[in-house]
Coordinates of C-alpha atoms and ligand atoms in Angstrom, one line a residue:
X27 CA 78.6 12.1 55.6
X28 CA 77.4 9.9 58.4
X29 CA 75.3 11.8 61.0
X30 CA 75.0 10.7 64.6
X31 CA 71.9 8.5 64.9
X32 CA 68.7 10.5 65.3
X33 CA 67.8 8.9 68.7
X34 CA 71.3 9.6 70.1
X35 CA 71.0 13.4 69.7
X36 CA 70.5 15.6 72.7
X37 CA 67.5 17.3 71.2
X38 CA 65.8 14.0 70.4
X39 CA 66.4 12.8 73.9
X40 CA 65.0 16.1 75.3
X41 CA 61.9 15.5 73.2
X42 CA 61.6 12.0 74.5
X43 CA 61.5 13.0 78.1
X44 CA 59.1 15.9 77.2
X45 CA 56.9 13.5 75.4
X46 CA 56.3 11.5 78.6
X47 CA 54.4 14.5 79.9
X48 CA 52.8 15.5 76.6
X49 CA 51.4 12.1 76.0
X50 CA 49.1 12.7 79.0
X51 CA 47.9 16.0 77.8
X52 CA 44.3 16.6 76.7
X53 CA 43.9 19.3 74.1
X54 CA 40.6 20.4 75.7
X55 CA 42.7 21.4 78.7
X56 CA 45.4 23.1 76.6
X57 CA 42.8 25.3 75.0
X58 CA 41.2 26.1 78.3
X59 CA 44.5 27.0 79.9
X60 CA 45.6 29.3 77.1
X61 CA 43.1 31.7 75.5
X62 CA 45.8 32.8 73.0
X63 CA 46.6 29.2 71.9
X64 CA 45.1 29.7 68.4
X65 CA 47.1 33.0 67.9
X66 CA 50.2 31.4 69.2
X67 CA 50.0 28.2 67.3
X68 CA 49.1 29.5 63.8
X69 CA 51.2 31.1 61.1
X70 CA 50.8 32.6 57.7
X71 CA 52.8 33.0 54.5
X72 CA 52.4 33.2 50.7
X73 CA 48.6 33.3 50.9
X74 CA 48.4 30.3 53.2
X75 CA 47.2 30.3 56.8
X76 CA 48.2 27.3 59.0
X77 CA 46.4 26.5 62.2
X78 CA 48.3 23.8 64.1
X79 CA 46.9 24.6 67.5
X80 CA 44.7 21.4 67.5
X81 CA 47.8 19.2 68.1
X82 CA 48.9 17.6 71.3
X83 CA 51.8 20.0 71.8
X84 CA 52.7 23.4 73.3
X85 CA 55.3 26.2 72.8
X86 CA 57.9 24.1 74.6
X87 CA 57.3 21.2 72.3
X88 CA 57.8 23.4 69.3
X89 CA 61.0 24.9 70.7
X90 CA 62.4 21.4 71.3
X91 CA 61.4 20.3 67.8
X92 CA 63.1 23.5 66.4
X93 CA 66.3 22.5 68.3
X94 CA 66.1 19.1 66.7
X95 CA 65.7 20.6 63.2
X96 CA 68.8 22.7 63.9
X97 CA 70.8 19.8 65.3
X98 CA 69.8 17.6 62.3
X99 CA 71.1 20.3 60.0
X100 CA 67.7 20.9 58.3
X101 CA 68.5 24.5 57.5
X102 CA 72.0 23.6 56.1
X103 CA 70.5 20.9 53.9
X104 CA 67.8 23.4 52.7
X105 CA 70.5 25.9 51.8
X106 CA 72.5 23.2 50.0
X107 CA 69.3 22.2 48.0
X108 CA 68.7 25.8 46.9
X109 CA 72.3 26.2 46.1
X110 CA 72.3 23.3 43.7
X111 CA 74.5 20.9 45.7
X112 CA 74.2 17.3 44.7
X113 CA 72.2 16.3 47.7
X114 CA 70.6 13.3 45.9
X115 CA 73.5 11.2 47.0
X116 CA 72.5 7.9 45.4
X117 CA 72.0 9.4 42.0
X118 CA 74.7 12.1 42.3
X119 CA 72.2 14.8 41.3
X120 CA 71.3 18.3 42.4
X121 CA 67.7 18.8 43.5
X122 CA 66.5 22.0 42.0
X123 CA 62.7 22.1 41.4
X124 CA 62.9 25.5 43.2
X125 CA 65.0 26.8 40.2
X126 CA 62.0 26.0 37.9
X127 CA 60.0 28.7 39.6
X128 CA 62.7 31.2 40.3
X129 CA 62.6 34.6 38.5
X130 CA 64.9 35.3 35.5
X131 CA 67.4 37.4 37.4
X132 CA 68.1 34.7 40.0
X133 CA 71.4 33.1 38.9
X134 CA 71.7 29.4 39.6
X135 CA 74.3 27.2 38.1
X136 CA 74.8 23.4 38.0
X137 CA 78.1 22.1 36.8
X138 CA 79.0 25.5 35.5
X139 CA 75.7 25.7 33.4
X140 CA 73.5 28.7 33.9
X141 CA 70.3 26.8 34.5
X142 CA 68.0 29.9 35.0
X143 CA 68.6 30.8 31.3
X144 CA 67.8 27.2 30.3
X145 CA 64.6 27.2 32.4
X146 CA 63.4 30.5 31.0
X147 CA 64.2 29.4 27.5
X148 CA 61.9 26.4 27.8
X149 CA 59.3 28.5 29.5
X150 CA 59.3 30.8 26.5
X151 CA 58.7 27.8 24.2
X152 CA 55.9 26.5 26.5
X153 CA 54.3 30.0 26.2
X154 CA 54.6 30.1 22.4
X155 CA 53.2 26.6 22.0
X156 CA 50.4 26.9 24.5
X157 CA 49.4 30.3 23.1
X158 CA 49.3 28.8 19.6
X159 CA 47.1 25.8 20.5
X160 CA 44.8 27.9 22.7
X161 CA 44.3 30.7 20.2
X162 CA 43.7 28.3 17.3
X163 CA 46.9 29.0 15.3
X164 CA 48.2 25.5 15.9
X165 CA 45.9 23.3 13.8
X166 CA 45.5 19.6 13.3
X167 CA 46.6 18.0 10.0
X168 CA 43.2 18.6 8.4
X169 CA 43.2 22.3 9.4
X170 CA 40.9 22.0 12.5
X171 CA 41.5 23.5 15.9
X172 CA 42.7 21.2 18.7
X173 CA 39.9 20.2 21.1
X174 CA 41.4 17.4 23.1
X175 CA 44.8 16.9 24.8
X176 CA 45.9 13.5 25.9
X177 CA 48.8 13.4 28.3
X178 CA 50.5 10.0 28.3
X179 CA 52.8 9.6 31.3
X180 CA 52.8 7.9 34.7
X181 CA 53.9 8.7 38.3
X182 CA 55.5 12.1 38.4
X183 CA 54.8 12.6 34.7
X184 CA 51.0 12.2 35.4
X185 CA 50.0 12.9 38.9
X186 CA 51.1 16.6 39.0
X187 CA 49.7 17.9 35.8
X188 CA 46.5 15.9 36.3
X189 CA 45.9 17.1 39.8
X190 CA 46.7 20.7 38.8
X191 CA 44.5 20.8 35.7
X192 CA 41.6 19.5 37.9
X193 CA 42.3 21.9 40.7
X194 CA 42.3 24.9 38.2
X195 CA 39.2 23.8 36.4
X196 CA 37.8 27.3 36.8
X197 CA 40.6 28.7 34.7
X198 CA 40.4 26.1 31.9
X199 CA 40.1 26.9 28.2
X200 CA 36.5 26.1 27.2
X201 CA 37.5 24.4 23.9
X202 CA 40.1 22.1 25.4
X203 CA 39.3 18.8 27.1
X204 CA 42.2 17.3 29.1
X205 CA 42.7 13.5 29.2
X206 CA 45.4 11.7 31.2
X207 CA 46.4 8.2 30.3
X208 CA 48.8 6.6 32.7
X209 CA 48.0 3.0 33.4
X210 CA 49.3 0.2 31.2
X211 CA 45.8 -1.3 31.5
X212 CA 44.4 -0.9 28.0
X213 CA 41.1 0.1 29.5
X214 CA 42.7 3.5 30.4
X215 CA 43.8 4.1 26.8
X216 CA 40.6 2.7 25.4
X217 CA 38.5 5.1 27.5
X218 CA 40.5 8.1 26.3
X219 CA 40.7 7.1 22.6
X220 CA 37.0 6.4 22.5
X221 CA 36.3 10.0 23.4
X222 CA 38.6 11.8 21.0
X223 CA 38.9 12.6 17.3
X224 CA 42.3 12.1 15.7
X225 CA 41.9 15.2 13.6
X226 CA 41.6 17.5 16.7
X227 CA 43.7 15.7 19.3
X228 CA 47.1 16.5 20.6
X229 CA 49.1 13.8 22.4
X230 CA 51.8 14.8 24.9
X231 CA 54.2 11.9 25.6
X232 CA 55.6 12.9 29.0
X233 CA 58.5 10.8 30.3
X234 CA 61.7 12.0 31.8
X235 CA 63.5 8.9 30.8
X236 CA 61.4 8.0 27.7
X237 CA 62.0 4.4 28.7
X238 CA 59.2 3.8 31.2
X239 CA 57.4 0.6 30.1
X240 CA 53.8 1.8 30.7
X241 CA 54.3 5.1 29.0
X242 CA 56.1 3.6 26.0
X243 CA 53.4 1.0 25.5
X244 CA 50.7 3.7 25.7
X245 CA 52.6 6.0 23.4
X246 CA 53.0 3.3 20.8
X247 CA 49.4 2.4 21.0
X248 CA 48.4 6.0 20.6
X249 CA 50.7 6.4 17.6
X250 CA 49.3 3.2 15.9
X251 CA 45.8 4.4 16.5
X252 CA 46.6 7.8 15.1
X253 CA 48.3 6.3 12.0
X254 CA 45.1 4.3 11.3
X255 CA 43.5 7.6 10.6
X256 CA 46.3 9.8 9.2
X257 CA 49.7 9.6 7.5
X258 CA 53.2 9.7 9.2
X259 CA 53.5 13.3 7.9
X260 CA 50.6 14.3 10.1
X261 CA 52.3 13.1 13.3
X262 CA 54.1 16.4 13.8
X263 CA 50.9 18.3 14.3
X264 CA 49.6 15.8 16.9
X265 CA 52.5 14.4 18.9
X266 CA 54.8 16.4 21.2
X267 CA 57.1 15.1 23.9
X268 CA 58.4 16.2 27.2
X269 CA 61.6 14.5 28.2
X270 CA 65.3 14.7 29.1
X271 CA 66.0 12.0 26.4
X272 CA 66.3 13.6 22.9
X273 CA 67.7 10.5 21.2
X274 CA 64.8 8.3 22.3
X275 CA 62.3 10.9 21.2
X276 CA 63.8 11.1 17.7
X277 CA 63.7 7.3 17.5
X278 CA 60.0 7.4 18.4
X279 CA 59.4 9.7 15.5
X280 CA 58.7 13.0 17.2
X281 CA 60.3 16.0 15.7
X282 CA 62.9 17.5 18.2
X283 CA 61.2 20.9 17.5
X284 CA 58.2 19.4 19.2
X285 CA 60.1 18.3 22.2
X286 CA 60.1 20.3 25.5
X287 CA 63.2 19.4 27.5
X288 CA 63.9 19.3 31.2
X289 CA 66.8 18.1 33.3
X290 CA 68.1 15.4 35.5
X291 CA 68.1 17.7 38.5
X292 CA 64.3 17.7 38.4
X293 CA 62.8 14.6 40.2
X294 CA 59.7 13.1 38.7
X295 CA 57.5 13.9 41.6
X296 CA 58.8 17.4 41.7
X297 CA 58.4 18.0 38.0
X298 CA 55.0 19.7 37.5
X299 CA 56.9 23.1 37.4
X300 CA 58.9 22.0 34.4
X301 CA 57.8 21.2 30.9
X302 CA 55.9 18.3 32.5
X303 CA 53.5 21.1 33.4
X304 CA 52.8 21.7 29.7
X305 CA 49.2 20.3 30.0
X306 CA 48.7 22.9 32.7
X307 CA 49.9 25.7 30.5
X308 CA 47.7 24.4 27.7
X309 CA 44.7 24.1 29.9
X310 CA 44.8 27.4 31.9
X311 CA 47.1 29.4 29.7
X312 CA 50.6 30.5 30.2
X313 CA 49.8 33.6 32.3
X314 CA 48.1 31.4 34.9
X315 CA 50.9 28.8 34.7
X316 CA 53.4 31.7 35.4
X317 CA 51.2 32.6 38.4
X318 CA 51.3 29.0 39.6
X319 CA 55.1 29.1 39.5
X320 CA 55.2 32.5 41.2
X321 CA 53.0 31.2 44.1
X322 CA 55.5 28.4 44.6
X323 CA 58.4 30.8 44.5
X324 CA 56.8 33.0 47.2
X325 CA 56.6 29.9 49.4
X326 CA 60.2 29.0 48.5
X327 CA 61.4 32.4 49.6
X328 CA 59.5 32.0 52.9
X329 CA 61.0 28.6 53.4
X330 CA 64.5 29.8 52.6
X331 CA 64.4 32.8 54.9
X332 CA 61.9 32.6 57.7
X333 CA 63.1 31.4 61.1
X334 CA 62.1 27.8 62.0
X335 CA 59.4 28.9 64.5
X336 CA 57.6 31.0 61.8
X337 CA 58.4 28.8 58.8
X338 CA 55.3 27.0 57.5
X339 CA 56.9 24.0 55.9
X340 CA 59.2 23.6 58.9
X341 CA 56.3 23.7 61.3
X342 CA 54.2 21.3 59.3
X343 CA 57.1 18.9 59.1
X344 CA 57.9 19.2 62.8
X345 CA 54.3 18.7 63.9
X346 CA 54.1 15.7 61.7
X347 CA 57.3 14.4 63.0
X348 CA 56.1 14.8 66.6
X349 CA 52.9 12.9 65.8
X350 CA 54.8 10.1 64.1
X351 CA 57.7 9.7 66.5
X352 CA 56.2 10.5 69.9
X353 CA 52.5 9.9 69.5
X354 CA 52.8 6.8 67.4
X355 CA 50.6 7.9 64.5
X356 CA 51.3 5.6 61.5
X357 CA 49.2 7.4 59.0
X358 CA 48.1 10.9 58.0
X359 CA 44.8 11.6 56.3
X360 CA 44.5 14.6 53.9
X361 CA 41.0 16.1 53.7
X362 CA 40.7 18.9 51.2
X363 CA 37.3 20.6 51.7
X364 CA 37.4 21.6 48.0
X365 CA 36.1 19.4 45.3
X366 CA 38.6 20.6 42.8
X367 CA 41.4 19.3 45.0
X368 CA 40.1 15.8 44.8
X369 CA 43.4 14.5 43.4
X370 CA 45.5 16.3 45.9
X371 CA 45.7 13.4 48.4
X372 CA 46.9 11.1 45.6
X373 CA 49.5 13.6 44.6
X374 CA 50.7 13.9 48.2
X375 CA 50.8 10.2 48.5
X376 CA 53.5 10.0 45.9
X377 CA 55.3 13.1 47.1
X378 CA 55.7 12.0 50.7
X379 CA 55.7 8.2 50.5
X380 CA 58.0 7.9 47.5
X381 CA 60.3 10.6 49.0
X382 CA 60.5 9.4 52.6
X383 CA 59.3 5.8 52.5
X384 CA 62.9 4.7 53.2
X385 CA 64.5 2.4 55.8
X386 CA 68.1 3.3 55.5
X387 CA 69.9 6.6 56.3
X388 CA 71.6 8.7 53.8
X389 CA 74.9 6.9 54.7
X390 CA 73.2 3.5 54.1
X391 CA 72.7 2.4 57.7
X392 CA 69.5 0.4 58.5
X393 CA 67.1 2.4 60.6
X394 CA 66.1 0.3 63.6
X395 CA 65.1 2.7 66.4
X396 CA 62.7 5.1 64.9
X397 CA 59.9 5.3 62.3
X398 CA 60.0 7.2 59.0
X399 CA 57.2 8.3 56.6
X400 CA 53.6 7.5 57.7
X401 CA 51.0 6.3 55.2
X402 CA 49.4 9.3 53.5
X403 CA 45.9 8.9 52.2
X404 CA 42.6 10.7 52.0
X405 CA 39.7 12.1 50.0
X406 CA 37.7 15.2 49.8
X407 CA 35.4 16.4 52.6
X408 CA 32.5 16.1 53.0
X409 CA 32.5 12.7 51.2
X410 CA 35.1 11.1 53.6
X411 CA 32.8 12.0 56.5
X412 CA 30.2 9.5 55.2
X413 CA 32.7 6.8 54.6
X414 CA 35.9 6.4 56.8
X415 CA 35.7 9.2 59.3
X416 CA 34.0 6.7 61.7
X417 CA 37.4 5.0 62.1
X418 CA 39.1 8.4 62.5
X419 CA 36.8 9.4 65.4
X420 CA 36.4 6.1 67.2
X421 CA 38.9 3.6 65.8
X422 CA 41.8 2.2 67.8
X423 CA 44.4 4.2 65.8
X424 CA 44.9 7.9 66.1
X425 CA 45.3 9.4 62.6
X426 CA 46.3 13.0 62.3
X427 CA 44.4 15.0 59.7
X428 CA 45.2 17.9 57.4
X429 CA 42.1 19.9 56.6
X430 CA 42.5 22.2 53.6
X431 CA 39.8 24.8 52.7
X432 CA 39.3 28.1 50.9
X433 CA 37.5 30.9 52.7
X434 CA 35.7 31.9 49.5
X435 CA 34.2 29.8 46.8
X436 CA 34.6 30.2 43.1
X437 CA 30.8 29.6 42.6
X438 CA 27.7 31.4 43.5
X439 CA 26.1 29.0 45.9
X440 CA 27.0 30.7 49.1
X441 CA 24.9 28.3 51.2
X442 CA 26.9 25.4 49.9
X443 CA 30.1 27.1 51.0
X444 CA 28.9 27.8 54.5
X445 CA 27.8 24.2 54.8
X446 CA 31.2 23.0 53.5
X447 CA 33.2 25.2 55.9
X448 CA 30.9 24.4 58.8
X449 CA 31.7 20.7 58.2
X450 CA 35.4 21.3 57.9
X451 CA 35.6 23.2 61.2
X452 CA 33.2 20.9 63.0
X453 CA 35.3 17.9 62.2
X454 CA 38.5 19.3 63.6
X455 CA 36.6 20.4 66.6
X456 CA 35.1 17.0 67.1
X457 CA 38.5 15.3 66.6
X458 CA 40.0 17.6 69.2
X459 CA 37.2 17.7 71.8
X460 CA 35.6 14.3 71.5
X461 CA 32.6 13.6 73.6
X462 CA 32.8 12.3 77.2
X463 CA 30.6 9.6 78.7
X464 CA 28.9 12.3 80.8
X465 CA 28.1 14.4 77.8
X466 CA 26.6 11.4 76.2
X467 CA 24.5 10.8 79.3
X468 CA 23.2 14.3 79.1
X469 CA 22.2 13.8 75.5
X470 CA 20.3 10.6 76.3
X471 CA 18.6 11.9 79.4
X472 CA 15.0 10.7 79.8
X473 CA 15.7 7.3 78.3
X474 CA 15.7 4.0 80.2
X475 CA 18.8 4.2 82.5
X476 CA 19.9 0.7 81.6
X477 CA 19.7 1.5 77.9
X478 CA 21.6 4.7 78.4
X479 CA 24.5 2.8 80.1
X480 CA 24.5 0.2 77.3
X481 CA 24.8 3.0 74.7
X482 CA 27.3 5.2 76.5
X483 CA 30.5 3.4 75.4
X484 CA 29.3 3.3 71.8
X485 CA 28.5 7.0 71.7
X486 CA 31.6 8.2 73.5
X487 CA 34.4 9.9 71.4
X488 CA 37.9 9.8 72.9
X489 CA 38.8 13.1 71.1
X490 CA 42.4 14.5 71.6
X491 CA 43.0 13.6 68.0
X492 CA 45.4 16.0 66.2
X493 CA 44.7 18.0 63.1
X494 CA 46.1 20.9 61.1
X495 CA 43.9 23.3 59.1
X496 CA 45.3 25.1 56.1
X497 CA 43.2 28.0 54.8
X498 CA 43.5 30.2 51.8
X499 CA 41.3 32.9 50.4
X500 CA 40.6 31.3 47.0
X501 CA 42.0 28.4 45.2
X502 CA 44.0 30.3 42.5
X503 CA 47.1 29.3 40.5
X504 CA 49.2 31.2 43.0
X505 CA 47.8 29.7 46.1
X506 CA 47.8 26.2 44.6
X507 CA 51.5 26.7 43.7
X508 CA 52.2 27.7 47.3
X509 CA 50.2 24.8 48.7
X510 CA 52.2 22.2 46.7
X511 CA 55.5 23.9 47.6
X512 CA 54.5 23.8 51.2
X513 CA 54.1 20.1 51.1
X514 CA 57.3 19.6 49.0
X515 CA 59.3 21.4 51.7
X516 CA 57.5 19.7 54.5
X517 CA 58.6 16.4 52.9
X518 CA 62.1 17.8 52.5
X519 CA 62.4 18.8 56.2
X520 CA 61.0 15.4 57.4
X521 CA 63.6 13.7 55.2
X522 CA 66.3 15.7 56.8
X523 CA 65.1 14.8 60.3
X524 CA 64.9 11.1 59.5
X525 CA 68.2 11.3 57.6
X526 CA 66.9 9.6 54.5
X527 CA 67.5 10.5 50.9
X528 CA 64.1 12.0 49.8
X529 CA 65.1 12.1 46.2
X530 CA 65.6 8.6 45.0
X531 CA 63.0 5.7 44.7
X532 CA 64.9 2.5 44.3
X533 CA 62.0 0.7 45.9
X534 CA 60.0 0.8 42.6
X535 CA 62.7 -1.1 40.7
X536 CA 62.4 -4.7 41.8
X537 CA 58.8 -5.1 40.6
X538 CA 59.6 -3.6 37.2
X539 CA 62.3 -6.1 36.6
X540 CA 60.2 -9.1 37.6
X541 CA 57.2 -7.8 35.5
X542 CA 59.4 -7.8 32.4
X543 CA 60.3 -11.4 33.0
X544 CA 56.7 -12.5 33.6
X545 CA 55.4 -10.5 30.7
X546 CA 57.7 -12.4 28.4
X547 CA 56.5 -15.6 29.9
X548 CA 52.8 -14.7 29.5
X549 CA 53.4 -13.8 25.9
X550 CA 55.0 -17.2 25.4
X551 CA 58.3 -15.6 24.3
X552 CA 60.2 -17.1 27.2
X553 CA 60.0 -20.4 29.1
X554 CA 58.4 -19.9 32.5
X555 CA 61.1 -19.3 35.0
X556 CA 61.0 -21.0 38.4
X557 CA 59.1 -18.6 40.6
X558 CA 57.6 -19.5 43.9
X559 CA 54.5 -21.7 44.0
X560 CA 52.0 -18.9 44.1
X561 CA 53.5 -16.9 41.2
X562 CA 53.9 -20.1 39.1
X563 CA 50.2 -20.9 39.8
X564 CA 49.0 -17.4 38.9
X565 CA 51.0 -17.4 35.6
X566 CA 49.6 -20.8 34.7
X567 CA 46.0 -19.7 35.3
X568 CA 46.6 -16.6 33.2
X569 CA 48.1 -18.6 30.3
X570 CA 45.3 -21.1 30.5
X571 CA 42.8 -18.3 30.1
X572 CA 44.3 -16.9 26.8
Ligands
G6Q19 C1 58.9 10.2 40.6 C2 59.3 8.9 40.1 C3 58.3 8.2 39.2 C4 58.5 8.7 37.7 C5 57.7 7.7 36.8 C6 57.7 8.2 35.4 O1 59.6 10.8 41.3 O2 60.6 9.0 39.6 O3 57.0 8.4 39.6 O4 58.0 10.0 37.6 O5 58.2 6.5 37.0 O6 59.0 8.2 34.9 P1 59.3 8.9 33.5 O7 59.0 10.3 33.6 O8 60.8 8.7 33.3 O9 58.5 8.1 32.5

């Protein structure tokens, strides 16, 4: 259904006129004026604490943003998602990653099918299989225990399980080393195969469609490599698949008993909760995998029921929307102050940019008068501080930050943790406060006055740069599950505000088709097509190098 354009709505226009004032605000002043600002502009749910007080907004901004969310039907769309309505309009699919983490007694149906029963049926198989591999009942073809697991998948079939296995490193089985091969670049496969022994390696071929070019090429290479060391009969002990495509799996030669299914209502980038999470269950054990699902479910329940003003994903989405639309911020930097979350920015990059990197509305109209998804990027603190934080503090662009930290470490080095948290909190303080020219002068007092004046502009920080801080007690399977669900739902709400379909990704298709053509040309199976001058030239150079 065609919605009125975002910018024509009364609540958007109210925000626009409010923004004229807010754009002049200094956060230093906002904190000075309201001693309760931190209490007022922070909220907590499912083990996550969100401080959004270091943003250029106030209670009125939030109220206007909440009005906008209501007027744009964000709550209705949320309910439709949980209900299994086919809100992925270009693919005619329901969007039910939330059903993957719902308890057994929650009845959810899609096209008359009780999907909760299906979900829990597959979970039981994941449990049985992961238990068997972990406790040494599942053996390789020569009778040895599995020591290495190689997940072959790309995009949504790689980023989630890889990020989560790294994040839950503390819970990992000591015998199992996890490897993730995603890139069609043979160096990726070569690096993994050079580290594993075919007698003790389990390959998981993870592909929703089982047609993805990179994954199929990697899967075939792994199979050929394995068959150099073992017979066809041995494949069943070393290859399992996660997919929605049973026929393709049989054709590949994987026993359907070794296939873990999922469904078309699970989007790739939302699939870590499905059988795509099999590497997680193998790595940390089914019990912790279940905790991971339960953590996400707790956040789902909060998202489904809490009023907008107290609803963490709604708030995160609205604050991000404000920064994007009214303060002109074109990118958001994610800074986990936790080494084990080092793949989290990459994970969010796909989640948000593939979901909301769109330029037409759900009804297909071209968006011309507002911006959609900002660029998402980042790296762990404190490393980023010694690299690109310079630009964030003193560059010409204002880049909002999300700081993520745990109050307690999972190691014994307390002094490290204090140093880490001190850096995390100091950075958000510095971004907010900045440093005025007068403060710089005080610092430099005693030096040659001409030299002081020469240095002042270089040493001044504009400040007034927005950030959120998300804290949790520990990084556990449950808090990690909640953290991911928080960002999933933030992405959902922003998609609703921008009126884009967050659940397709047609933008990845064009390059795939062209790559097939060029691959055939490079292999000499096809006559070079007439490309543009640059592409023809590059192909010619590559062919000459063979
Ligand atoms: C995610 C995307 C995309 C997808 C990969 C892998 O939402 O759809 O990243 O996950 O292209 O697809 P397959 O799992 O089908 O191989």
